[in-house]
Amino acid sequence: MKKIVEMSFLVALGIVFQILESFLSIVWIVPGFKIGFANVVSIFALYTWSEKEMWTISLLRVFLASLLQGLLFNVSFWLSLSGCIFSLIAMSLAYKSHWFSIYGISITGACFHNIGQVIAICFIYQQYFMQLFLPLLLALSNVSGMCVGYLSSQILKRMKGRKQNVNLSI
């Protein structure tokens, strides 16, 4: 029961991050580019539980945030979902390989999120020139992935310290 409550809280937090970030688009760099702060929740779930919980929380976040914004099954929903699925696959594989740190997993997720979105744009709009944005998006993914990885590592460190303190007092 406690795990379900914590996962529900993380889904809600991810929705809030996703909706807030939709107001803070960095259009002057690349149209539609966002840092991806909601992925902090996904990485937290991955390191706290497992890939299964990361997938559950991330997919619920995408569906519910789109529903709350009135964008469910809209083009932006499909772009978000395709990016999310590509990102989740890449992060799961990177995590299972044990070759990557939290930063590497975060950067991998950010890169594959953009790859998934570019593939979806090319498929939906039949606009293949969007692939020209991919090198710039991948470079920006390194920066955003580092930011998300850093935030995730700091949160995990602080939560680990709190859990140890709680366990000692019981």
PDB file of C-alpha atoms in Angstrom:
ATOM      1  CA  MET A   1       0.000   0.000   0.000  1.00  0.00           C
ATOM      2  CA  LYS A   2       2.841   2.391   0.877  1.00  0.00           C
ATOM      3  CA  LYS A   3       4.487   1.776  -2.498  1.00  0.00           C
ATOM      4  CA  ILE A   4       1.257   2.555  -4.379  1.00  0.00           C
ATOM      5  CA  VAL A   5       0.883   5.828  -2.481  1.00  0.00           C
ATOM      6  CA  GLU A   6       4.500   6.785  -3.201  1.00  0.00           C
ATOM      7  CA  MET A   7       4.132   5.904  -6.871  1.00  0.00           C
ATOM      8  CA  SER A   8       0.912   7.928  -7.088  1.00  0.00           C
ATOM      9  CA  PHE A   9       2.700  10.876  -5.545  1.00  0.00           C
ATOM     10  CA  LEU A  10       5.491  10.539  -8.110  1.00  0.00           C
ATOM     11  CA  VAL A  11       2.982  10.401 -10.981  1.00  0.00           C
ATOM     12  CA  ALA A  12       1.336  13.573  -9.651  1.00  0.00           C
ATOM     13  CA  LEU A  13       4.693  15.285  -9.224  1.00  0.00           C
ATOM     14  CA  GLY A  14       5.710  14.300 -12.749  1.00  0.00           C
ATOM     15  CA  ILE A  15       2.443  15.713 -14.109  1.00  0.00           C
ATOM     16  CA  VAL A  16       3.054  18.999 -12.316  1.00  0.00           C
ATOM     17  CA  PHE A  17       6.613  19.187 -13.693  1.00  0.00           C
ATOM     18  CA  GLN A  18       5.433  18.358 -17.213  1.00  0.00           C
ATOM     19  CA  ILE A  19       2.635  20.933 -17.173  1.00  0.00           C
ATOM     20  CA  LEU A  20       4.815  23.637 -15.634  1.00  0.00           C
ATOM     21  CA  GLU A  21       7.531  22.993 -18.174  1.00  0.00           C
ATOM     22  CA  SER A  22       5.030  23.301 -21.022  1.00  0.00           C
ATOM     23  CA  PHE A  23       4.791  26.983 -20.053  1.00  0.00           C
ATOM     24  CA  LEU A  24       8.585  27.402 -20.088  1.00  0.00           C
ATOM     25  CA  SER A  25       9.427  26.253 -23.607  1.00  0.00           C
ATOM     26  CA  ILE A  26      12.854  27.286 -24.860  1.00  0.00           C
ATOM     27  CA  VAL A  27      11.613  28.158 -28.357  1.00  0.00           C
ATOM     28  CA  TRP A  28      14.582  30.329 -29.255  1.00  0.00           C
ATOM     29  CA  ILE A  29      16.936  27.311 -29.343  1.00  0.00           C
ATOM     30  CA  VAL A  30      14.860  24.672 -31.124  1.00  0.00           C
ATOM     31  CA  PRO A  31      11.058  24.762 -31.468  1.00  0.00           C
ATOM     32  CA  GLY A  32       9.449  22.590 -28.807  1.00  0.00           C
ATOM     33  CA  PHE A  33      12.676  21.788 -26.922  1.00  0.00           C
ATOM     34  CA  LYS A  34      12.297  21.320 -23.164  1.00  0.00           C
ATOM     35  CA  ILE A  35      14.744  20.351 -20.431  1.00  0.00           C
ATOM     36  CA  GLY A  36      12.622  17.409 -19.263  1.00  0.00           C
ATOM     37  CA  PHE A  37      12.394  17.989 -15.535  1.00  0.00           C
ATOM     38  CA  ALA A  38       9.602  15.399 -15.285  1.00  0.00           C
ATOM     39  CA  ASN A  39      12.251  12.763 -16.039  1.00  0.00           C
ATOM     40  CA  VAL A  40      13.682  13.347 -12.564  1.00  0.00           C
ATOM     41  CA  VAL A  41      10.645  11.416 -11.330  1.00  0.00           C
ATOM     42  CA  SER A  42      11.322   8.565 -13.771  1.00  0.00           C
ATOM     43  CA  ILE A  43      14.966   8.251 -12.771  1.00  0.00           C
ATOM     44  CA  PHE A  44      14.027   8.433  -9.095  1.00  0.00           C
ATOM     45  CA  ALA A  45      11.581   5.549  -9.633  1.00  0.00           C
ATOM     46  CA  LEU A  46      14.219   3.542 -11.514  1.00  0.00           C
ATOM     47  CA  TYR A  47      16.774   3.839  -8.721  1.00  0.00           C
ATOM     48  CA  THR A  48      14.246   3.494  -5.909  1.00  0.00           C
ATOM     49  CA  TRP A  49      12.384   0.462  -7.282  1.00  0.00           C
ATOM     50  CA  SER A  50      12.936  -0.949 -10.781  1.00  0.00           C
ATOM     51  CA  GLU A  51      12.290  -0.547 -14.503  1.00  0.00           C
ATOM     52  CA  LYS A  52       8.693  -1.718 -14.108  1.00  0.00           C
ATOM     53  CA  GLU A  53       7.817   1.135 -11.761  1.00  0.00           C
ATOM     54  CA  MET A  54       9.695   3.641 -13.941  1.00  0.00           C
ATOM     55  CA  TRP A  55       7.643   2.533 -16.957  1.00  0.00           C
ATOM     56  CA  THR A  56       4.371   2.672 -15.004  1.00  0.00           C
ATOM     57  CA  ILE A  57       5.011   6.130 -13.557  1.00  0.00           C
ATOM     58  CA  SER A  58       6.290   7.591 -16.836  1.00  0.00           C
ATOM     59  CA  LEU A  59       3.478   6.272 -19.023  1.00  0.00           C
ATOM     60  CA  LEU A  60       0.810   7.308 -16.510  1.00  0.00           C
ATOM     61  CA  ARG A  61       2.399  10.762 -16.357  1.00  0.00           C
ATOM     62  CA  VAL A  62       2.268  11.187 -20.139  1.00  0.00           C
ATOM     63  CA  PHE A  63      -1.341   9.994 -20.403  1.00  0.00           C
ATOM     64  CA  LEU A  64      -2.682  11.940 -17.428  1.00  0.00           C
ATOM     65  CA  ALA A  65      -0.796  15.169 -18.201  1.00  0.00           C
ATOM     66  CA  SER A  66      -2.115  15.066 -21.764  1.00  0.00           C
ATOM     67  CA  LEU A  67      -5.615  14.390 -20.466  1.00  0.00           C
ATOM     68  CA  LEU A  68      -5.427  17.291 -18.008  1.00  0.00           C
ATOM     69  CA  GLN A  69      -4.158  19.642 -20.721  1.00  0.00           C
ATOM     70  CA  GLY A  70      -6.869  18.549 -23.141  1.00  0.00           C
ATOM     71  CA  LEU A  71      -4.292  17.113 -25.534  1.00  0.00           C
ATOM     72  CA  LEU A  72      -5.024  13.390 -25.232  1.00  0.00           C
ATOM     73  CA  PHE A  73      -4.527  11.738 -28.653  1.00  0.00           C
ATOM     74  CA  ASN A  74      -3.450  15.083 -30.099  1.00  0.00           C
ATOM     75  CA  VAL A  75      -0.192  15.307 -32.094  1.00  0.00           C
ATOM     76  CA  SER A  76       1.674  16.594 -29.036  1.00  0.00           C
ATOM     77  CA  PHE A  77       0.476  13.547 -27.090  1.00  0.00           C
ATOM     78  CA  TRP A  78       1.871  11.175 -29.738  1.00  0.00           C
ATOM     79  CA  LEU A  79       5.167  13.069 -29.780  1.00  0.00           C
ATOM     80  CA  SER A  80       5.385  12.902 -25.999  1.00  0.00           C
ATOM     81  CA  LEU A  81       4.445   9.220 -25.924  1.00  0.00           C
ATOM     82  CA  SER A  82       6.913   8.224 -28.646  1.00  0.00           C
ATOM     83  CA  GLY A  83       9.709  10.149 -26.934  1.00  0.00           C
ATOM     84  CA  CYS A  84       8.772   8.589 -23.605  1.00  0.00           C
ATOM     85  CA  ILE A  85       8.775   5.028 -24.965  1.00  0.00           C
ATOM     86  CA  PHE A  86      12.115   5.431 -26.749  1.00  0.00           C
ATOM     87  CA  SER A  87      13.563   7.014 -23.619  1.00  0.00           C
ATOM     88  CA  LEU A  88      12.258   4.269 -21.326  1.00  0.00           C
ATOM     89  CA  ILE A  89      13.645   1.517 -23.543  1.00  0.00           C
ATOM     90  CA  ALA A  90      17.063   3.191 -23.685  1.00  0.00           C
ATOM     91  CA  MET A  91      17.197   3.928 -19.940  1.00  0.00           C
ATOM     92  CA  SER A  92      16.113   0.385 -19.071  1.00  0.00           C
ATOM     93  CA  LEU A  93      18.817  -1.111 -21.268  1.00  0.00           C
ATOM     94  CA  ALA A  94      21.457   1.303 -19.968  1.00  0.00           C
ATOM     95  CA  TYR A  95      20.480   0.565 -16.362  1.00  0.00           C
ATOM     96  CA  LYS A  96      20.560  -3.212 -16.886  1.00  0.00           C
ATOM     97  CA  SER A  97      23.973  -3.043 -18.555  1.00  0.00           C
ATOM     98  CA  HIS A  98      25.567  -1.590 -15.377  1.00  0.00           C
ATOM     99  CA  TRP A  99      27.921   0.422 -17.623  1.00  0.00           C
ATOM    100  CA  PHE A 100      26.344   3.810 -17.028  1.00  0.00           C
ATOM    101  CA  SER A 101      26.131   6.131 -14.056  1.00  0.00           C
ATOM    102  CA  ILE A 102      22.959   8.019 -13.263  1.00  0.00           C
ATOM    103  CA  TYR A 103      24.271  10.783 -15.543  1.00  0.00           C
ATOM    104  CA  GLY A 104      24.796   8.377 -18.435  1.00  0.00           C
ATOM    105  CA  ILE A 105      21.333   6.909 -17.996  1.00  0.00           C
ATOM    106  CA  SER A 106      19.795  10.375 -17.888  1.00  0.00           C
ATOM    107  CA  ILE A 107      21.677  11.541 -21.005  1.00  0.00           C
ATOM    108  CA  THR A 108      20.771   8.317 -22.821  1.00  0.00           C
ATOM    109  CA  GLY A 109      17.113   8.858 -21.950  1.00  0.00           C
ATOM    110  CA  ALA A 110      17.210  12.479 -23.106  1.00  0.00           C
ATOM    111  CA  CYS A 111      18.878  11.577 -26.413  1.00  0.00           C
ATOM    112  CA  PHE A 112      16.476   8.764 -27.181  1.00  0.00           C
ATOM    113  CA  HIS A 113      13.508  10.913 -26.198  1.00  0.00           C
ATOM    114  CA  ASN A 114      14.496  13.347 -28.945  1.00  0.00           C
ATOM    115  CA  ILE A 115      15.178  10.530 -31.413  1.00  0.00           C
ATOM    116  CA  GLY A 116      11.701   9.124 -30.728  1.00  0.00           C
ATOM    117  CA  GLN A 117      10.097  12.509 -31.225  1.00  0.00           C
ATOM    118  CA  VAL A 118      11.906  13.182 -34.500  1.00  0.00           C
ATOM    119  CA  ILE A 119      10.860   9.747 -35.791  1.00  0.00           C
ATOM    120  CA  ALA A 120       7.263  10.488 -34.776  1.00  0.00           C
ATOM    121  CA  ILE A 121       7.323  13.904 -36.466  1.00  0.00           C
ATOM    122  CA  CYS A 122       8.684  12.360 -39.656  1.00  0.00           C
ATOM    123  CA  PHE A 123       6.003   9.662 -39.520  1.00  0.00           C
ATOM    124  CA  ILE A 124       3.051  11.931 -38.644  1.00  0.00           C
ATOM    125  CA  TYR A 125       3.821  14.925 -40.848  1.00  0.00           C
ATOM    126  CA  GLN A 126       5.917  13.209 -43.526  1.00  0.00           C
ATOM    127  CA  GLN A 127       8.388  16.077 -42.992  1.00  0.00           C
ATOM    128  CA  TYR A 128      11.772  14.449 -43.243  1.00  0.00           C
ATOM    129  CA  PHE A 129      13.679  17.729 -43.017  1.00  0.00           C
ATOM    130  CA  MET A 130      13.020  17.593 -39.247  1.00  0.00           C
ATOM    131  CA  GLN A 131      15.876  15.105 -39.091  1.00  0.00           C
ATOM    132  CA  LEU A 132      18.176  18.069 -39.693  1.00  0.00           C
ATOM    133  CA  PHE A 133      17.384  19.236 -36.146  1.00  0.00           C
ATOM    134  CA  LEU A 134      18.573  15.930 -34.675  1.00  0.00           C
ATOM    135  CA  PRO A 135      22.285  16.815 -34.210  1.00  0.00           C
ATOM    136  CA  LEU A 136      21.350  20.019 -32.387  1.00  0.00           C
ATOM    137  CA  LEU A 137      18.716  18.187 -30.332  1.00  0.00           C
ATOM    138  CA  LEU A 138      21.243  15.506 -29.362  1.00  0.00           C
ATOM    139  CA  ALA A 139      23.760  18.150 -28.296  1.00  0.00           C
ATOM    140  CA  LEU A 140      21.088  19.850 -26.188  1.00  0.00           C
ATOM    141  CA  SER A 141      20.095  16.436 -24.810  1.00  0.00           C
ATOM    142  CA  ASN A 142      23.556  16.083 -23.317  1.00  0.00           C
ATOM    143  CA  VAL A 143      23.073  19.329 -21.416  1.00  0.00           C
ATOM    144  CA  SER A 144      19.515  18.611 -20.315  1.00  0.00           C
ATOM    145  CA  GLY A 145      20.423  15.000 -19.452  1.00  0.00           C
ATOM    146  CA  MET A 146      23.264  16.232 -17.237  1.00  0.00           C
ATOM    147  CA  CYS A 147      20.898  18.651 -15.467  1.00  0.00           C
ATOM    148  CA  VAL A 148      18.257  15.976 -14.896  1.00  0.00           C
ATOM    149  CA  GLY A 149      20.915  13.452 -13.835  1.00  0.00           C
ATOM    150  CA  TYR A 150      22.397  15.908 -11.357  1.00  0.00           C
ATOM    151  CA  LEU A 151      18.989  16.764  -9.862  1.00  0.00           C
ATOM    152  CA  SER A 152      18.098  13.071  -9.657  1.00  0.00           C
ATOM    153  CA  SER A 153      21.378  12.156  -7.951  1.00  0.00           C
ATOM    154  CA  GLN A 154      20.998  14.952  -5.402  1.00  0.00           C
ATOM    155  CA  ILE A 155      17.420  13.939  -4.598  1.00  0.00           C
ATOM    156  CA  LEU A 156      18.399  10.282  -4.257  1.00  0.00           C
ATOM    157  CA  LYS A 157      21.298  11.184  -1.943  1.00  0.00           C
ATOM    158  CA  ARG A 158      19.052  13.274   0.272  1.00  0.00           C
ATOM    159  CA  MET A 159      16.282  10.680   0.331  1.00  0.00           C
ATOM    160  CA  LYS A 160      18.764   7.935   1.192  1.00  0.00           C
ATOM    161  CA  GLY A 161      19.968   9.997   4.125  1.00  0.00           C
ATOM    162  CA  ARG A 162      16.414  10.549   5.333  1.00  0.00           C
ATOM    163  CA  LYS A 163      15.510   6.869   5.044  1.00  0.00           C
ATOM    164  CA  GLN A 164      18.594   5.933   7.071  1.00  0.00           C
ATOM    165  CA  ASN A 165      17.648   8.491   9.730  1.00  0.00           C
ATOM    166  CA  VAL A 166      14.096   7.181   9.847  1.00  0.00           C
ATOM    167  CA  ASN A 167      15.294   3.582  10.107  1.00  0.00           C
ATOM    168  CA  LEU A 168      17.654   4.475  12.952  1.00  0.00           C
ATOM    169  CA  SER A 169      14.907   6.145  14.973  1.00  0.00           C
ATOM    170  CA  ILE A 170      12.534   3.178  14.712  1.00  0.00           C
TER     171      ILE A 170
END
